[in-house]
């Protein structure tokens, strides 16, 4: 097995619960999905793409609050 590092991040309990529910519904676990998201971010960066994950969700949330 390859050596792995751990990343710790603070998130809201509700967001963690929603994330857990979503990944379980897709027969995945949180670590698998987070690794995939990080790989995708790095890949897009290497291709010269500026990717701002979550920006669309933030924009929709702000629009609903107005």
Short mmCIF file of the N, C-alpha and C atoms (twelve columns), coordinates in Angstrom:
data_MODEL
# 
_entry.id   MODEL 
# 
loop_
_atom_site.group_PDB 
_atom_site.id 
_atom_site.type_symbol 
_atom_site.label_atom_id 
_atom_site.label_alt_id 
_atom_site.label_comp_id 
_atom_site.label_asym_id 
_atom_site.label_seq_id 
_atom_site.Cartn_x 
_atom_site.Cartn_y 
_atom_site.Cartn_z 
_atom_site.pdbx_PDB_model_num 
ATOM 1   N N  . UNK A 1  0.844   -1.185 0.000   1 
ATOM 2   C CA . UNK A 1  0.000   0.000  0.000   1 
ATOM 3   C C  . UNK A 1  0.887   1.246  0.000   1 
ATOM 4   N N  . UNK A 2  0.481   2.245  -0.752  1 
ATOM 5   C CA . UNK A 2  1.258   3.475  -0.803  1 
ATOM 6   C C  . UNK A 2  1.006   4.305  0.449   1 
ATOM 7   N N  . UNK A 3  2.004   5.100  0.782   1 
ATOM 8   C CA . UNK A 3  1.870   5.982  1.939   1 
ATOM 9   C C  . UNK A 3  0.854   7.073  1.615   1 
ATOM 10  N N  . UNK A 4  0.066   7.442  2.591   1 
ATOM 11  C CA . UNK A 4  -0.948  8.471  2.394   1 
ATOM 12  C C  . UNK A 4  -0.828  9.538  3.463   1 
ATOM 13  N N  . UNK A 5  -1.201  10.758 3.105   1 
ATOM 14  C CA . UNK A 5  -1.279  11.863 4.052   1 
ATOM 15  C C  . UNK A 5  -2.744  12.148 4.345   1 
ATOM 16  N N  . UNK A 6  -2.975  12.791 5.472   1 
ATOM 17  C CA . UNK A 6  -4.332  13.144 5.860   1 
ATOM 18  C C  . UNK A 6  -4.511  14.654 5.753   1 
ATOM 19  N N  . UNK A 7  -5.673  15.048 5.265   1 
ATOM 20  C CA . UNK A 7  -6.062  16.452 5.239   1 
ATOM 21  C C  . UNK A 7  -7.240  16.599 6.191   1 
ATOM 22  N N  . UNK A 8  -7.155  17.572 7.082   1 
ATOM 23  C CA . UNK A 8  -8.267  17.836 8.002   1 
ATOM 24  C C  . UNK A 8  -8.904  19.161 7.609   1 
ATOM 25  N N  . UNK A 9  -10.212 19.194 7.635   1 
ATOM 26  C CA . UNK A 9  -10.931 20.417 7.275   1 
ATOM 27  C C  . UNK A 9  -12.145 20.569 8.179   1 
ATOM 28  N N  . UNK A 10 -12.489 21.802 8.472   1 
ATOM 29  C CA . UNK A 10 -13.667 22.092 9.275   1 
ATOM 30  C C  . UNK A 10 -14.824 22.394 8.344   1 
ATOM 31  N N  . UNK A 11 -15.961 21.715 8.565   1 
ATOM 32  C CA . UNK A 11 -17.176 22.002 7.810   1 
ATOM 33  C C  . UNK A 11 -18.364 21.974 8.770   1 
ATOM 34  N N  . UNK A 12 -19.444 22.572 8.336   1 
ATOM 35  C CA . UNK A 12 -20.646 22.599 9.156   1 
ATOM 36  C C  . UNK A 12 -21.186 21.171 9.313   1 
ATOM 37  N N  . UNK A 13 -21.699 20.836 10.498  1 
ATOM 38  C CA . UNK A 13 -22.246 19.487 10.716  1 
ATOM 39  C C  . UNK A 13 -23.338 19.111 9.711   1 
ATOM 40  N N  . UNK A 14 -24.182 20.076 9.345   1 
ATOM 41  C CA . UNK A 14 -25.251 19.795 8.387   1 
ATOM 42  C C  . UNK A 14 -24.683 19.457 7.016   1 
ATOM 43  N N  . UNK A 15 -23.631 20.168 6.601   1 
ATOM 44  C CA . UNK A 15 -23.005 19.897 5.311   1 
ATOM 45  C C  . UNK A 15 -22.371 18.515 5.311   1 
ATOM 46  N N  . UNK A 16 -21.722 18.157 6.404   1 
ATOM 47  C CA . UNK A 16 -21.119 16.825 6.515   1 
ATOM 48  C C  . UNK A 16 -22.193 15.742 6.423   1 
ATOM 49  N N  . UNK A 17 -23.302 15.945 7.111   1 
ATOM 50  C CA . UNK A 17 -24.391 14.965 7.080   1 
ATOM 51  C C  . UNK A 17 -24.968 14.834 5.671   1 
ATOM 52  N N  . UNK A 18 -25.184 15.960 5.000   1 
ATOM 53  C CA . UNK A 18 -25.708 15.932 3.629   1 
ATOM 54  C C  . UNK A 18 -24.725 15.251 2.680   1 
ATOM 55  N N  . UNK A 19 -23.441 15.530 2.860   1 
ATOM 56  C CA . UNK A 19 -22.404 14.913 2.031   1 
ATOM 57  C C  . UNK A 19 -22.393 13.402 2.247   1 
ATOM 58  N N  . UNK A 20 -22.432 12.984 3.500   1 
ATOM 59  C CA . UNK A 20 -22.451 11.559 3.811   1 
ATOM 60  C C  . UNK A 20 -23.640 10.856 3.181   1 
ATOM 61  N N  . UNK A 21 -24.790 11.487 3.256   1 
ATOM 62  C CA . UNK A 21 -26.005 10.922 2.663   1 
ATOM 63  C C  . UNK A 21 -25.852 10.790 1.145   1 
ATOM 64  N N  . UNK A 22 -25.317 11.821 0.509   1 
ATOM 65  C CA . UNK A 22 -25.153 11.806 -0.946  1 
ATOM 66  C C  . UNK A 22 -24.156 10.740 -1.394  1 
ATOM 67  N N  . UNK A 23 -23.028 10.627 -0.703  1 
ATOM 68  C CA . UNK A 23 -22.027 9.638  -1.142  1 
ATOM 69  C C  . UNK A 23 -22.520 8.217  -0.889  1 
ATOM 70  N N  . UNK A 24 -23.214 7.997  0.211   1 
ATOM 71  C CA . UNK A 24 -23.759 6.649  0.479   1 
ATOM 72  C C  . UNK A 24 -24.797 6.264  -0.567  1 
ATOM 73  N N  . UNK A 25 -25.588 7.227  -1.020  1 
ATOM 74  C CA . UNK A 25 -26.594 6.962  -2.051  1 
ATOM 75  C C  . UNK A 25 -25.943 6.526  -3.359  1 
ATOM 76  N N  . UNK A 26 -24.681 6.898  -3.548  1 
ATOM 77  C CA . UNK A 26 -23.935 6.519  -4.748  1 
ATOM 78  C C  . UNK A 26 -22.943 5.402  -4.468  1 
ATOM 79  N N  . UNK A 27 -23.133 4.702  -3.342  1 
ATOM 80  C CA . UNK A 27 -22.290 3.566  -2.957  1 
ATOM 81  C C  . UNK A 27 -20.811 3.935  -2.908  1 
ATOM 82  N N  . UNK A 28 -20.520 5.105  -2.344  1 
ATOM 83  C CA . UNK A 28 -19.151 5.589  -2.185  1 
ATOM 84  C C  . UNK A 28 -18.956 5.948  -0.726  1 
ATOM 85  N N  . UNK A 29 -17.738 6.341  -0.373  1 
ATOM 86  C CA . UNK A 29 -17.532 6.908  0.953   1 
ATOM 87  C C  . UNK A 29 -16.908 8.288  0.793   1 
ATOM 88  N N  . UNK A 30 -16.929 9.051  1.873   1 
ATOM 89  C CA . UNK A 30 -16.477 10.441 1.806   1 
ATOM 90  C C  . UNK A 30 -15.046 10.560 1.305   1 
ATOM 91  N N  . UNK A 31 -14.166 9.690  1.783   1 
ATOM 92  C CA . UNK A 31 -12.760 9.765  1.379   1 
ATOM 93  C C  . UNK A 31 -12.595 9.540  -0.116  1 
ATOM 94  N N  . UNK A 32 -13.333 8.571  -0.661  1 
ATOM 95  C CA . UNK A 32 -13.238 8.302  -2.101  1 
ATOM 96  C C  . UNK A 32 -13.644 9.534  -2.905  1 
ATOM 97  N N  . UNK A 33 -14.751 10.132 -2.529  1 
ATOM 98  C CA . UNK A 33 -15.258 11.281 -3.270  1 
ATOM 99  C C  . UNK A 33 -14.329 12.483 -3.119  1 
ATOM 100 N N  . UNK A 34 -13.820 12.716 -1.920  1 
ATOM 101 C CA . UNK A 34 -12.890 13.835 -1.723  1 
ATOM 102 C C  . UNK A 34 -11.614 13.641 -2.533  1 
ATOM 103 N N  . UNK A 35 -11.084 12.404 -2.572  1 
ATOM 104 C CA . UNK A 35 -9.897  12.146 -3.407  1 
ATOM 105 C C  . UNK A 35 -10.201 12.430 -4.872  1 
ATOM 106 N N  . UNK A 36 -11.380 11.992 -5.340  1 
ATOM 107 C CA . UNK A 36 -11.761 12.252 -6.733  1 
ATOM 108 C C  . UNK A 36 -11.877 13.749 -7.010  1 
ATOM 109 N N  . UNK A 37 -12.468 14.495 -6.083  1 
ATOM 110 C CA . UNK A 37 -12.586 15.943 -6.261  1 
ATOM 111 C C  . UNK A 37 -11.212 16.612 -6.316  1 
ATOM 112 N N  . UNK A 38 -10.299 16.175 -5.461  1 
ATOM 113 C CA . UNK A 38 -8.947  16.742 -5.454  1 
ATOM 114 C C  . UNK A 38 -8.230  16.409 -6.757  1 
ATOM 115 N N  . UNK A 39 -8.352  15.157 -7.212  1 
ATOM 116 C CA . UNK A 39 -7.734  14.773 -8.495  1 
ATOM 117 C C  . UNK A 39 -8.284  15.622 -9.638  1 
ATOM 118 N N  . UNK A 40 -9.599  15.815 -9.654  1 
ATOM 119 C CA . UNK A 40 -10.239 16.622 -10.694 1 
ATOM 120 C C  . UNK A 40 -9.727  18.060 -10.647 1 
ATOM 121 N N  . UNK A 41 -9.607  18.621 -9.458  1 
ATOM 122 C CA . UNK A 41 -9.116  19.988 -9.298  1 
ATOM 123 C C  . UNK A 41 -7.696  20.114 -9.847  1 
ATOM 124 N N  . UNK A 42 -6.830  19.167 -9.472  1 
ATOM 125 C CA . UNK A 42 -5.435  19.191 -9.928  1 
ATOM 126 C C  . UNK A 42 -5.374  19.022 -11.444 1 
ATOM 127 N N  . UNK A 43 -6.164  18.098 -11.979 1 
ATOM 128 C CA . UNK A 43 -6.176  17.869 -13.428 1 
ATOM 129 C C  . UNK A 43 -6.575  19.143 -14.173 1 
ATOM 130 N N  . UNK A 44 -7.634  19.779 -13.719 1 
ATOM 131 C CA . UNK A 44 -8.081  21.008 -14.381 1 
ATOM 132 C C  . UNK A 44 -7.023  22.110 -14.265 1 
ATOM 133 N N  . UNK A 45 -6.385  22.211 -13.119 1 
ATOM 134 C CA . UNK A 45 -5.312  23.191 -12.935 1 
ATOM 135 C C  . UNK A 45 -4.188  22.935 -13.933 1 
ATOM 136 N N  . UNK A 46 -3.798  21.663 -14.068 1 
ATOM 137 C CA . UNK A 46 -2.714  21.308 -14.990 1 
ATOM 138 C C  . UNK A 46 -3.079  21.592 -16.443 1 
ATOM 139 N N  . UNK A 47 -4.372  21.586 -16.758 1 
ATOM 140 C CA . UNK A 47 -4.835  21.892 -18.111 1 
ATOM 141 C C  . UNK A 47 -4.999  23.397 -18.329 1 
ATOM 142 N N  . UNK A 48 -4.717  24.183 -17.307 1 
ATOM 143 C CA . UNK A 48 -4.828  25.633 -17.414 1 
ATOM 144 C C  . UNK A 48 -6.232  26.162 -17.175 1 
ATOM 145 N N  . UNK A 49 -7.111  25.302 -16.694 1 
ATOM 146 C CA . UNK A 49 -8.489  25.704 -16.447 1 
ATOM 147 C C  . UNK A 49 -8.623  26.262 -15.028 1 
ATOM 148 N N  . UNK A 50 -9.375  27.328 -14.915 1 
ATOM 149 C CA . UNK A 50 -9.682  27.863 -13.595 1 
ATOM 150 C C  . UNK A 50 -11.023 27.264 -13.196 1 
ATOM 151 N N  . UNK A 51 -11.005 26.403 -12.187 1 
ATOM 152 C CA . UNK A 51 -12.223 25.723 -11.733 1 
ATOM 153 C C  . UNK A 51 -12.526 26.186 -10.329 1 
ATOM 154 N N  . UNK A 52 -13.714 26.693 -10.143 1 
ATOM 155 C CA . UNK A 52 -14.123 27.183 -8.834  1 
ATOM 156 C C  . UNK A 52 -15.294 26.336 -8.347  1 
ATOM 157 N N  . UNK A 53 -15.002 25.136 -7.801  1 
ATOM 158 C CA . UNK A 53 -16.090 24.273 -7.371  1 
ATOM 159 C C  . UNK A 53 -16.955 24.942 -6.313  1 
ATOM 160 N N  . UNK A 54 -18.232 24.761 -6.461  1 
ATOM 161 C CA . UNK A 54 -19.163 25.339 -5.499  1 
ATOM 162 C C  . UNK A 54 -19.660 26.720 -5.866  1 
ATOM 163 N N  . UNK A 55 -19.060 27.354 -6.859  1 
ATOM 164 C CA . UNK A 55 -19.455 28.728 -7.184  1 
ATOM 165 C C  . UNK A 55 -20.902 28.798 -7.657  1 
ATOM 166 N N  . UNK A 56 -21.357 27.816 -8.420  1 
ATOM 167 C CA . UNK A 56 -22.742 27.821 -8.902  1 
ATOM 168 C C  . UNK A 56 -23.721 27.644 -7.743  1 
ATOM 169 N N  . UNK A 57 -23.404 26.754 -6.820  1 
ATOM 170 C CA . UNK A 57 -24.269 26.539 -5.652  1 
ATOM 171 C C  . UNK A 57 -24.334 27.804 -4.805  1 
ATOM 172 N N  . UNK A 58 -23.190 28.455 -4.601  1 
ATOM 173 C CA . UNK A 58 -23.165 29.700 -3.821  1 
ATOM 174 C C  . UNK A 58 -24.016 30.774 -4.502  1 
ATOM 175 N N  . UNK A 59 -23.890 30.870 -5.834  1 
ATOM 176 C CA . UNK A 59 -24.635 31.871 -6.593  1 
ATOM 177 C C  . UNK A 59 -26.148 31.617 -6.461  1 
ATOM 178 N N  . UNK A 60 -26.566 30.356 -6.568  1 
ATOM 179 C CA . UNK A 60 -27.987 30.018 -6.446  1 
ATOM 180 C C  . UNK A 60 -28.500 30.300 -5.036  1 
ATOM 181 N N  . UNK A 61 -27.701 30.007 -4.033  1 
ATOM 182 C CA . UNK A 61 -28.098 30.254 -2.645  1 
ATOM 183 C C  . UNK A 61 -28.284 31.746 -2.400  1 
ATOM 184 N N  . UNK A 62 -27.352 32.549 -2.894  1 
ATOM 185 C CA . UNK A 62 -27.461 33.999 -2.720  1 
ATOM 186 C C  . UNK A 62 -28.689 34.544 -3.434  1 
ATOM 187 N N  . UNK A 63 -28.991 34.019 -4.615  1 
ATOM 188 C CA . UNK A 63 -30.156 34.483 -5.367  1 
ATOM 189 C C  . UNK A 63 -31.450 34.168 -4.614  1 
ATOM 190 N N  . UNK A 64 -31.517 33.018 -3.973  1 
ATOM 191 C CA . UNK A 64 -32.716 32.644 -3.208  1 
ATOM 192 C C  . UNK A 64 -32.883 33.526 -1.977  1 
ATOM 193 N N  . UNK A 65 -31.771 33.960 -1.395  1 
ATOM 194 C CA . UNK A 65 -31.827 34.768 -0.173  1 
ATOM 195 C C  . UNK A 65 -32.245 36.205 -0.441  1 
ATOM 196 N N  . UNK A 66 -32.151 36.643 -1.690  1 
ATOM 197 C CA . UNK A 66 -32.496 38.039 -2.024  1 
ATOM 198 C C  . UNK A 66 -33.978 38.252 -2.113  1 
# 
